Amino acid sequence: ISLTQFYIEIPVLFTVSFPLPTSLYIAPKVFAGPYFGIHLYSMGKVKDMGIDIKPFDFGIVVGMGVEVHKIIFALSHSVGLIPVSGSLEYDTHFITIGIRL
């Protein structure tokens, strides 16, 4: 089986920051919460498996990161709580770089 799935995930994350008393604005943070996923489409080779992908997914996200000035670096992990196809389950790892507006 070779299958790639594309989802839009909408997380609701609760974040705790720990600002450090330095001249640079540095704030380590941890976050966690649920996510809701909507299946867009799948690509790949599936041979006689009869895989039926469910249109929705639900799970949890946990992660940690640091904000330096307004630049955010984070690592997170999500775990699906609903099997997306029969007994198939999955988890995802993220590396995030962003800018706080």
Coordinates of C-alpha atoms in Angstrom, one line a residue:
I1 CA 0.0 0.0 0.0
S2 CA 1.2 3.5 -0.9
L3 CA -1.3 6.1 0.1
T4 CA -1.0 9.8 0.7
Q5 CA -4.0 11.6 2.2
F6 CA -4.6 15.4 2.2
Y7 CA -6.6 17.0 5.1
I8 CA -7.4 20.4 6.4
E9 CA -7.0 20.3 10.1
I10 CA -8.5 22.9 12.4
P11 CA -6.9 22.8 15.9
V12 CA -8.1 24.4 19.1
L13 CA -4.9 24.7 21.1
F14 CA -4.4 25.9 24.6
T15 CA -1.0 27.5 25.1
V16 CA 1.1 28.3 28.2
S17 CA 4.1 30.7 27.6
F18 CA 7.0 31.2 30.0
P19 CA 8.6 34.6 29.1
L20 CA 12.3 34.8 30.1
P21 CA 13.6 38.0 31.8
T22 CA 16.2 38.9 29.1
S23 CA 16.8 41.8 26.9
L24 CA 15.6 39.7 23.9
Y25 CA 11.9 38.7 23.9
I26 CA 12.2 34.9 24.3
A27 CA 9.2 32.9 25.4
P28 CA 9.2 29.1 25.5
K29 CA 5.7 27.6 25.3
V30 CA 3.8 24.3 25.4
F31 CA 0.4 23.7 23.8
A32 CA -2.2 21.0 23.5
G33 CA -5.8 20.5 22.4
P34 CA -8.1 18.8 20.0
Y35 CA -8.2 19.1 16.2
F36 CA -10.9 18.4 13.7
G37 CA -9.9 17.2 10.2
I38 CA -11.7 17.3 6.8
H39 CA -10.4 14.9 4.2
L40 CA -9.8 16.6 0.8
Y41 CA -8.4 13.8 -1.4
S42 CA -6.1 10.8 -1.5
M43 CA -3.3 9.8 -3.9
G44 CA -1.4 6.5 -4.2
K45 CA -1.5 2.9 -5.1
V46 CA -3.9 0.6 -3.3
K47 CA -4.1 -2.9 -4.6
D48 CA -7.3 -4.8 -3.8
M49 CA -7.5 -3.4 -0.3
G50 CA -11.1 -2.0 -0.5
I51 CA -10.0 1.1 1.5
D52 CA -12.9 3.5 2.2
I53 CA -11.5 6.8 3.6
K54 CA -13.8 8.5 6.1
P55 CA -14.5 12.2 5.3
F56 CA -13.7 13.5 8.8
D57 CA -11.0 13.0 11.5
F58 CA -10.7 14.0 15.1
G59 CA -7.7 13.8 17.4
I60 CA -5.3 15.5 19.8
V61 CA -2.3 17.7 19.3
V62 CA 0.6 18.3 21.7
G63 CA 3.7 20.4 21.2
M64 CA 6.3 22.8 22.4
G65 CA 8.1 25.7 20.9
V66 CA 9.8 29.1 21.4
E67 CA 9.0 32.6 20.3
V68 CA 12.0 34.9 19.7
H69 CA 10.7 38.5 19.1
K70 CA 7.8 37.6 16.8
I71 CA 9.2 34.5 15.1
I72 CA 7.8 31.2 16.3
F73 CA 9.6 27.8 16.1
A74 CA 7.5 24.8 17.2
L75 CA 7.5 21.0 17.2
S76 CA 4.2 19.1 17.6
H77 CA 2.6 15.7 17.3
S78 CA -1.0 14.8 16.5
V79 CA -2.7 11.5 17.0
G80 CA -6.0 10.6 15.3
L81 CA -8.6 9.2 17.7
I82 CA -10.9 7.9 14.9
P83 CA -9.7 5.3 12.5
V84 CA -9.7 7.0 9.1
S85 CA -10.3 3.7 7.2
G86 CA -11.4 0.6 8.9
S87 CA -8.7 -0.2 11.4
L88 CA -6.0 2.1 9.9
E89 CA -4.8 4.8 12.3
Y90 CA -2.2 7.4 11.9
D91 CA -0.2 10.1 13.6
T92 CA 1.5 13.2 12.3
H93 CA 4.7 15.2 13.3
F94 CA 4.9 18.9 12.5
I95 CA 7.8 21.4 12.4
T96 CA 6.4 24.9 12.3
I97 CA 8.1 28.3 11.7
G98 CA 5.8 31.3 11.7
I99 CA 5.4 35.0 12.5
R100 CA 3.1 36.3 15.2
L101 CA 1.1 39.2 13.8

